[in-house]
DNA sequence: GTGATCGGTGTTAGCGCTAACATGCGGTCG
DNA sequence: CGACCGCATGTTAGCGCTAACACCGATCAC
């Protein structure tokens, strides 16, 4: 069980000698080949255990061409979603016997993406997983024609290349539906950055649900995921409310922006859910402690990681899987409520 | 500049043939050896560029015994600090020509840590960086007697093993000093989990500053980094305020708990900075949008990553560096203010 | 009974690279 | 002017492993 201290490196023939077999038989045992007598297998396994032997991955990689490593590229790992996805992916990869090599892009440019993938290729990773690839980066990825399978996570759209993600459209519909069910005549939307597929999917879901309910579709406000952009959107919306416009419900593409918007509204003397209903997306650990606790949409990142790895392994094996999107769930807290009664006349829904 | 498509693998002798030299000369150029004629060097470099050649890392690792990979182990990557540290570390490592292999521990046990380090060793990483090693994990780390350099990040304490971190003690003193300067007679503290070195350092800084100012040191409240534990602490503190106890300033070991506490106080009709002053730690991107915007202590994670990698490379080279801690900075926003005037009689400081 | 087959094992070659040694050439010095 | 040195380059060996093939004894079909 114990390694014999950090003396000289232990190699396969040490194990072979101890078990009284050839090094190749040891190799066969390690790689689970058939055609090894049970008795022999047991002796070898015991020698491995006694010596604390671990095969040298570099030698193995050299001859097989496989490193059992997955390269992971992302931007904005500082955000909750990417970080959670990394966790989910790493755990799923580890379970499958793969390790994860991580690169965090400084900027989401084609150049940076190309560079990162290039480095992964040189590193002989077995596959590359790209998270939240913004458009130009993701184009670079495909233009690259990399000699390794490439999988996109949270970057749906085109079915040309394999991707898996949380069902953003359904999540956005859930959020919008919830607001509509509360009696709001329509729902305003603050988006993520234009070049994010997730952001576009959320717009699509929001719009689809509005259309399905026969509600009008107001123009959306463009955000960039940051609390500060949510704050700016909040200021703008608050001014329009003050000017008499009927804005009673806002769906934001993430929780951080929702926080910013809540703060802006509060500064203007407008509070949720009394004056306005607000729904976010992500379910940050902080979301229940916002003022007020935020109604939001939760994504299942562990499941996303699992399916991502499954997709990657499928690709490595040459299969062409098209996994279903991971479901999202609505969490109702206190930032949403019925339509406020206008200051002038009463015309609420009931 | 362009790879020739994803045909057969490109190897060193392809480059050698094109440049009209031996493969060994190519190797010398790549590894920056002296004793290569400038003319030859140039021809080889051009051939490398034209072919888009990248040396095979596995073959290189096999013969040199070095993978130019650093293993990174952490728990709780979902939190802001760890995620930022990962980013800082990855960028610094990349700059130094290393790549980062990441493992996220499911639980902070010695067993899990041993496992992770073990896997890294099998992977032949050149060094292991452990983040926020909680006590038992860090013990396991040393018991393992790993044949690779081991560096702890954000886990100060003993000077037996190399570590680098943000100066938590100084950061905590800054926060406490700020509150004292505002006229508060003492500062209450909500800590992180007991087995976290960072949490202990923050307690130490808080206590030291209180003592230095001749202020009394109230018992601290134990939290666990989560907003929910901050909320619980807030409820408790609010009740004591209601009971007439003089509690005017609270320093929390992170921003998430500060958010929870703010929410709890708000629920009890107490608001910062009118009734109480609150300081956090971390400077989450959300912190400026809390209600009210949170005064907090910011850590320089990029610098931490840089020094961490520097320390690791030093260890690989056999040096025994002891880098200075990375400074922390106070950011004053609106959650802190002068001592409130008690409801009964006026006895403020101003 | 004899050739074909198959399961278990050993032997050999070679993955792509770097280290060590070998070579050859031009210059320096006694 | 020959012994010597240092530089630029080539040749060879081998890192630790797996794949391919060789081999041998036992079983099987006819």
PDB file of N, CA, C and O (backbone and C1' of nucleotides) in Angstrom, chain B residues 12 24 27 31 53 56 60 63, chain C residues 15-22:
ATOM      1  N   UNK B  12      10.041  15.870 -35.156  1.00  0.00           N
ATOM      2  CA  UNK B  12      11.237  16.687 -35.200  1.00  0.00           C
ATOM      3  C   UNK B  12      12.064  16.456 -36.468  1.00  0.00           C
ATOM      4  O   UNK B  12      12.631  17.392 -37.025  1.00  0.00           O
ATOM      5  N   UNK B  24      18.797  16.511 -33.977  1.00  0.00           N
ATOM      6  CA  UNK B  24      19.383  16.974 -32.732  1.00  0.00           C
ATOM      7  C   UNK B  24      19.621  18.481 -32.757  1.00  0.00           C
ATOM      8  O   UNK B  24      19.439  19.169 -31.756  1.00  0.00           O
ATOM      9  N   UNK B  27      16.466  20.051 -31.971  1.00  0.00           N
ATOM     10  CA  UNK B  27      16.249  19.987 -30.531  1.00  0.00           C
ATOM     11  C   UNK B  27      17.030  21.097 -29.825  1.00  0.00           C
ATOM     12  O   UNK B  27      16.519  21.778 -28.944  1.00  0.00           O
ATOM     13  N   UNK B  31      15.450  24.094 -27.563  1.00  0.00           N
ATOM     14  CA  UNK B  31      15.752  24.237 -26.145  1.00  0.00           C
ATOM     15  C   UNK B  31      16.739  25.356 -25.849  1.00  0.00           C
ATOM     16  O   UNK B  31      17.238  25.470 -24.731  1.00  0.00           O
ATOM     17  N   UNK B  53       5.328  23.318 -36.566  1.00  0.00           N
ATOM     18  CA  UNK B  53       5.738  22.224 -35.677  1.00  0.00           C
ATOM     19  C   UNK B  53       5.652  22.582 -34.197  1.00  0.00           C
ATOM     20  O   UNK B  53       5.955  23.697 -33.788  1.00  0.00           O
ATOM     21  N   UNK B  56       6.419  17.282 -29.199  1.00  0.00           N
ATOM     22  CA  UNK B  56       5.543  16.372 -28.473  1.00  0.00           C
ATOM     23  C   UNK B  56       5.918  16.385 -26.990  1.00  0.00           C
ATOM     24  O   UNK B  56       7.005  15.974 -26.603  1.00  0.00           O
ATOM     25  N   UNK B  60       9.002  14.449 -24.651  1.00  0.00           N
ATOM     26  CA  UNK B  60       9.872  15.323 -23.890  1.00  0.00           C
ATOM     27  C   UNK B  60       9.823  14.980 -22.403  1.00  0.00           C
ATOM     28  O   UNK B  60      10.863  14.894 -21.739  1.00  0.00           O
ATOM     29  N   UNK B  63      11.697  11.725 -21.448  1.00  0.00           N
ATOM     30  CA  UNK B  63      13.152  11.764 -21.337  1.00  0.00           C
ATOM     31  C   UNK B  63      13.661  12.749 -20.290  1.00  0.00           C
ATOM     32  O   UNK B  63      14.644  12.481 -19.614  1.00  0.00           O
TER      33      UNK B  63
ATOM     34  P    DC C  15       8.922   4.796 -34.384  1.00  0.00           P
ATOM     35  O5'  DC C  15       7.888   5.745 -33.638  1.00  0.00           O
ATOM     36  C5'  DC C  15       6.529   5.388 -33.452  1.00  0.00           C
ATOM     37  C4'  DC C  15       6.059   5.985 -32.144  1.00  0.00           C
ATOM     38  C3'  DC C  15       6.651   7.353 -31.847  1.00  0.00           C
ATOM     39  O3'  DC C  15       5.717   8.349 -32.297  1.00  0.00           O
ATOM     40  C1'  DC C  15       6.739   5.913 -29.906  1.00  0.00           C
ATOM     41  P    DG C  16       6.149   9.362 -33.480  1.00  0.00           P
ATOM     42  O5'  DG C  16       6.980  10.462 -32.692  1.00  0.00           O
ATOM     43  C5'  DG C  16       6.363  11.196 -31.664  1.00  0.00           C
ATOM     44  C4'  DG C  16       7.437  11.858 -30.842  1.00  0.00           C
ATOM     45  C3'  DG C  16       8.411  12.723 -31.648  1.00  0.00           C
ATOM     46  O3'  DG C  16       8.453  13.990 -31.033  1.00  0.00           O
ATOM     47  C1'  DG C  16       9.579  11.249 -30.245  1.00  0.00           C
ATOM     48  P    DC C  17       9.322  15.168 -31.520  1.00  0.00           P
ATOM     49  O5'  DC C  17      10.443  15.187 -30.399  1.00  0.00           O
ATOM     50  C5'  DC C  17      10.106  15.590 -29.084  1.00  0.00           C
ATOM     51  C4'  DC C  17      11.052  14.972 -28.086  1.00  0.00           C
ATOM     52  C3'  DC C  17      12.432  15.599 -28.020  1.00  0.00           C
ATOM     53  O3'  DC C  17      12.381  16.691 -27.093  1.00  0.00           O
ATOM     54  C1'  DC C  17      12.506  13.205 -27.833  1.00  0.00           C
ATOM     55  P    DT C  18      13.613  17.716 -27.084  1.00  0.00           P
ATOM     56  O5'  DT C  18      14.663  16.955 -26.164  1.00  0.00           O
ATOM     57  C5'  DT C  18      14.320  16.700 -24.800  1.00  0.00           C
ATOM     58  C4'  DT C  18      15.462  15.951 -24.132  1.00  0.00           C
ATOM     59  C3'  DT C  18      16.776  16.720 -24.048  1.00  0.00           C
ATOM     60  O3'  DT C  18      17.319  16.421 -22.760  1.00  0.00           O
ATOM     61  C1'  DT C  18      17.131  14.680 -25.169  1.00  0.00           C
ATOM     62  P    DA C  19      18.567  17.225 -22.180  1.00  0.00           P
ATOM     63  O5'  DA C  19      19.645  16.065 -22.047  1.00  0.00           O
ATOM     64  C5'  DA C  19      19.310  14.921 -21.284  1.00  0.00           C
ATOM     65  C4'  DA C  19      20.461  13.944 -21.301  1.00  0.00           C
ATOM     66  C3'  DA C  19      21.841  14.562 -21.108  1.00  0.00           C
ATOM     67  O3'  DA C  19      22.583  13.667 -20.288  1.00  0.00           O
ATOM     68  C1'  DA C  19      21.757  13.482 -23.213  1.00  0.00           C
ATOM     69  P    DA C  20      24.074  14.026 -19.817  1.00  0.00           P
ATOM     70  O5'  DA C  20      24.962  13.092 -20.748  1.00  0.00           O
ATOM     71  C5'  DA C  20      24.637  11.703 -20.854  1.00  0.00           C
ATOM     72  C4'  DA C  20      25.545  11.061 -21.886  1.00  0.00           C
ATOM     73  C3'  DA C  20      26.982  11.592 -21.849  1.00  0.00           C
ATOM     74  O3'  DA C  20      27.872  10.484 -21.893  1.00  0.00           O
ATOM     75  C1'  DA C  20      26.083  11.807 -24.033  1.00  0.00           C
ATOM     76  P    DC C  21      29.475  10.737 -21.717  1.00  0.00           P
ATOM     77  O5'  DC C  21      30.044  10.269 -23.128  1.00  0.00           O
ATOM     78  C5'  DC C  21      29.458   9.133 -23.767  1.00  0.00           C
ATOM     79  C4'  DC C  21      29.621   9.255 -25.264  1.00  0.00           C
ATOM     80  C3'  DC C  21      31.051   9.588 -25.711  1.00  0.00           C
ATOM     81  O3'  DC C  21      31.467   8.594 -26.633  1.00  0.00           O
ATOM     82  C1'  DC C  21      29.483  10.918 -26.848  1.00  0.00           C
ATOM     83  P    DA C  22      32.949   8.755 -27.295  1.00  0.00           P
ATOM     84  O5'  DA C  22      32.548   9.219 -28.762  1.00  0.00           O
ATOM     85  C5'  DA C  22      31.684   8.401 -29.543  1.00  0.00           C
ATOM     86  C4'  DA C  22      31.675   8.940 -30.963  1.00  0.00           C
ATOM     87  C3'  DA C  22      33.061   9.212 -31.552  1.00  0.00           C
ATOM     88  O3'  DA C  22      33.055   8.801 -32.914  1.00  0.00           O
ATOM     89  C1'  DA C  22      31.795  11.210 -31.547  1.00  0.00           C
TER      90       DA C  22
END
